[in-house]
Amino acid sequence: QVQLVESGGGLVQAGGSLRLSCAASGRTFSNYAMGWFRQAPGKERERVAVISWRGGSTYYADSVKGRFTISRDNAKNTLYLQMNSLKPEDTAVYYCAARGQGALEFGSWGQGTQVTVSS
């Protein structure tokens, strides 16, 4: 499996921006579709954004569409999530995850990074 480490979380005021990064190691990064998920206290985990292995296809949850951008740099084995116009309801632990070619589920997960948006 690929190992994933997130970074870039923190405390930001509503309307601000953050960029999350996810560094991958252990396997060929470009063989994996990648996703960002989040989980707020007392809520179920939510799929935020997904990007295909070459970056040509993306998916966004309706709640973040137009504000968040997922991207990847396969040369650097890194996944990004640019978050703009942040809202208090974006507060959550954000996780990156990898899904191997042909797999139905995301099988590798990072440890998560906390994002807190103050009003």
mmCIF file of C-alpha atoms in Angstrom:
data_model
loop_
_atom_site.group_PDB
_atom_site.id
_atom_site.type_symbol
_atom_site.label_atom_id
_atom_site.label_comp_id
_atom_site.label_asym_id
_atom_site.label_seq_id
_atom_site.Cartn_x
_atom_site.Cartn_y
_atom_site.Cartn_z
ATOM 1 C CA GLN A 1 0.000 0.000 0.000
ATOM 2 C CA VAL A 2 0.981 3.606 -0.427
ATOM 3 C CA GLN A 3 1.800 5.630 2.699
ATOM 4 C CA LEU A 4 0.174 9.041 3.004
ATOM 5 C CA VAL A 5 0.992 12.035 5.204
ATOM 6 C CA GLU A 6 -1.188 15.146 5.254
ATOM 7 C CA SER A 7 -0.069 18.648 6.187
ATOM 8 C CA GLY A 8 -1.253 22.223 5.932
ATOM 9 C CA GLY A 9 -4.173 22.244 8.320
ATOM 10 C CA GLY A 10 -4.691 24.963 10.880
ATOM 11 C CA LEU A 11 -6.931 27.711 12.194
ATOM 12 C CA VAL A 12 -8.287 30.277 9.757
ATOM 13 C CA GLN A 13 -11.025 32.894 9.825
ATOM 14 C CA ALA A 14 -14.137 32.504 7.718
ATOM 15 C CA GLY A 15 -13.476 33.684 4.190
ATOM 16 C CA GLY A 16 -9.832 32.697 4.381
ATOM 17 C CA SER A 17 -7.842 30.078 2.509
ATOM 18 C CA LEU A 18 -5.715 27.049 3.258
ATOM 19 C CA ARG A 19 -3.845 24.577 1.087
ATOM 20 C CA LEU A 20 -3.577 21.010 2.240
ATOM 21 C CA SER A 21 -0.856 18.703 0.992
ATOM 22 C CA CYS A 22 -0.613 14.934 1.039
ATOM 23 C CA ALA A 23 2.803 13.361 0.500
ATOM 24 C CA ALA A 24 2.782 9.804 -0.811
ATOM 25 C CA SER A 25 5.481 7.160 -0.590
ATOM 26 C CA GLY A 26 5.971 3.450 -0.934
ATOM 27 C CA ARG A 27 4.268 2.782 -4.242
ATOM 28 C CA THR A 28 3.939 4.463 -7.631
ATOM 29 C CA PHE A 29 1.788 7.488 -6.853
ATOM 30 C CA SER A 30 0.547 7.871 -10.414
ATOM 31 C CA ASN A 31 -1.089 4.438 -10.251
ATOM 32 C CA TYR A 32 -3.644 5.691 -7.761
ATOM 33 C CA ALA A 33 -6.740 7.805 -7.910
ATOM 34 C CA MET A 34 -6.625 10.134 -4.929
ATOM 35 C CA GLY A 35 -9.247 11.709 -2.743
ATOM 36 C CA TRP A 36 -9.789 14.120 0.104
ATOM 37 C CA PHE A 37 -12.314 13.263 2.793
ATOM 38 C CA ARG A 38 -13.326 15.050 5.965
ATOM 39 C CA GLN A 39 -15.017 14.197 9.217
ATOM 40 C CA ALA A 40 -16.453 16.671 11.672
ATOM 41 C CA PRO A 41 -17.238 15.740 15.290
ATOM 42 C CA GLY A 42 -20.439 13.744 15.495
ATOM 43 C CA LYS A 43 -20.792 13.521 11.730
ATOM 44 C CA GLU A 44 -20.113 10.837 9.165
ATOM 45 C CA ARG A 45 -17.069 10.977 6.970
ATOM 46 C CA GLU A 46 -17.721 12.990 3.822
ATOM 47 C CA ARG A 47 -16.044 12.622 0.452
ATOM 48 C CA VAL A 48 -14.828 16.110 -0.480
ATOM 49 C CA ALA A 49 -12.960 15.732 -3.769
ATOM 50 C CA VAL A 50 -11.447 13.035 -5.950
ATOM 51 C CA ILE A 51 -8.921 13.196 -8.769
ATOM 52 C CA SER A 52 -8.039 10.537 -11.319
ATOM 53 C CA TRP A 53 -4.576 9.042 -11.560
ATOM 54 C CA ARG A 54 -3.465 11.470 -14.267
ATOM 55 C CA GLY A 55 -5.533 14.382 -13.003
ATOM 56 C CA GLY A 56 -7.814 14.560 -16.001
ATOM 57 C CA SER A 57 -11.000 13.896 -14.095
ATOM 58 C CA THR A 58 -12.185 15.417 -10.834
ATOM 59 C CA TYR A 59 -15.193 15.168 -8.534
ATOM 60 C CA TYR A 60 -16.352 17.635 -5.893
ATOM 61 C CA ALA A 61 -18.998 17.446 -3.237
ATOM 62 C CA ASP A 62 -21.713 20.028 -3.762
ATOM 63 C CA SER A 63 -20.791 21.625 -0.453
ATOM 64 C CA VAL A 64 -17.326 22.618 -1.717
ATOM 65 C CA LYS A 65 -17.872 23.038 -5.437
ATOM 66 C CA GLY A 66 -16.512 26.374 -6.646
ATOM 67 C CA ARG A 67 -14.467 26.908 -3.472
ATOM 68 C CA PHE A 68 -12.086 23.933 -3.297
ATOM 69 C CA THR A 69 -9.685 22.677 -5.956
ATOM 70 C CA ILE A 70 -8.027 19.269 -5.939
ATOM 71 C CA SER A 71 -4.797 18.783 -7.855
ATOM 72 C CA ARG A 72 -1.814 16.471 -7.957
ATOM 73 C CA ASP A 73 1.816 16.581 -8.943
ATOM 74 C CA ASN A 74 2.843 13.058 -9.898
ATOM 75 C CA ALA A 75 6.485 14.098 -10.241
ATOM 76 C CA LYS A 76 6.461 15.152 -6.583
ATOM 77 C CA ASN A 77 4.173 12.342 -5.369
ATOM 78 C CA THR A 78 1.944 14.961 -3.808
ATOM 79 C CA LEU A 79 -1.768 15.636 -3.680
ATOM 80 C CA TYR A 80 -3.181 19.087 -2.910
ATOM 81 C CA LEU A 81 -6.453 20.618 -1.822
ATOM 82 C CA GLN A 82 -6.739 24.380 -2.239
ATOM 83 C CA MET A 83 -9.543 25.631 -0.030
ATOM 84 C CA ASN A 84 -10.864 29.153 -0.559
ATOM 85 C CA SER A 85 -13.776 31.078 0.927
ATOM 86 C CA LEU A 86 -13.717 28.820 3.945
ATOM 87 C CA LYS A 87 -16.796 28.567 6.126
ATOM 88 C CA PRO A 88 -17.177 27.438 9.754
ATOM 89 C CA GLU A 89 -18.974 24.343 8.468
ATOM 90 C CA ASP A 90 -15.746 23.313 6.722
ATOM 91 C CA THR A 91 -14.236 22.631 10.149
ATOM 92 C CA ALA A 92 -13.200 18.982 10.268
ATOM 93 C CA VAL A 93 -10.297 16.575 10.182
ATOM 94 C CA TYR A 94 -9.252 16.209 6.569
ATOM 95 C CA TYR A 95 -7.859 12.933 5.270
ATOM 96 C CA CYS A 96 -6.253 12.016 1.988
ATOM 97 C CA ALA A 97 -6.788 8.545 0.580
ATOM 98 C CA ALA A 98 -5.598 6.433 -2.323
ATOM 99 C CA ARG A 99 -7.529 4.006 -4.512
ATOM 100 C CA GLY A 100 -5.597 1.548 -6.618
ATOM 101 C CA GLN A 101 -6.395 0.874 -10.244
ATOM 102 C CA GLY A 102 -9.370 -1.455 -10.434
ATOM 103 C CA ALA A 103 -10.149 -1.095 -6.754
ATOM 104 C CA LEU A 104 -13.635 -0.161 -5.620
ATOM 105 C CA GLU A 105 -12.630 1.424 -2.348
ATOM 106 C CA PHE A 106 -9.981 3.789 -1.060
ATOM 107 C CA GLY A 107 -7.592 1.421 0.683
ATOM 108 C CA SER A 108 -4.824 3.680 1.968
ATOM 109 C CA TRP A 109 -5.427 6.579 4.338
ATOM 110 C CA GLY A 110 -3.376 9.290 5.967
ATOM 111 C CA GLN A 111 -3.563 10.229 9.626
ATOM 112 C CA GLY A 112 -5.540 13.407 9.000
ATOM 113 C CA THR A 113 -4.979 17.115 9.517
ATOM 114 C CA GLN A 114 -7.269 19.415 11.479
ATOM 115 C CA VAL A 115 -8.874 22.393 9.770
ATOM 116 C CA THR A 116 -10.713 24.863 11.984
ATOM 117 C CA VAL A 117 -12.593 27.816 10.541
ATOM 118 C CA SER A 118 -13.640 30.497 13.003
ATOM 119 C CA SER A 119 -16.619 32.749 12.436
#
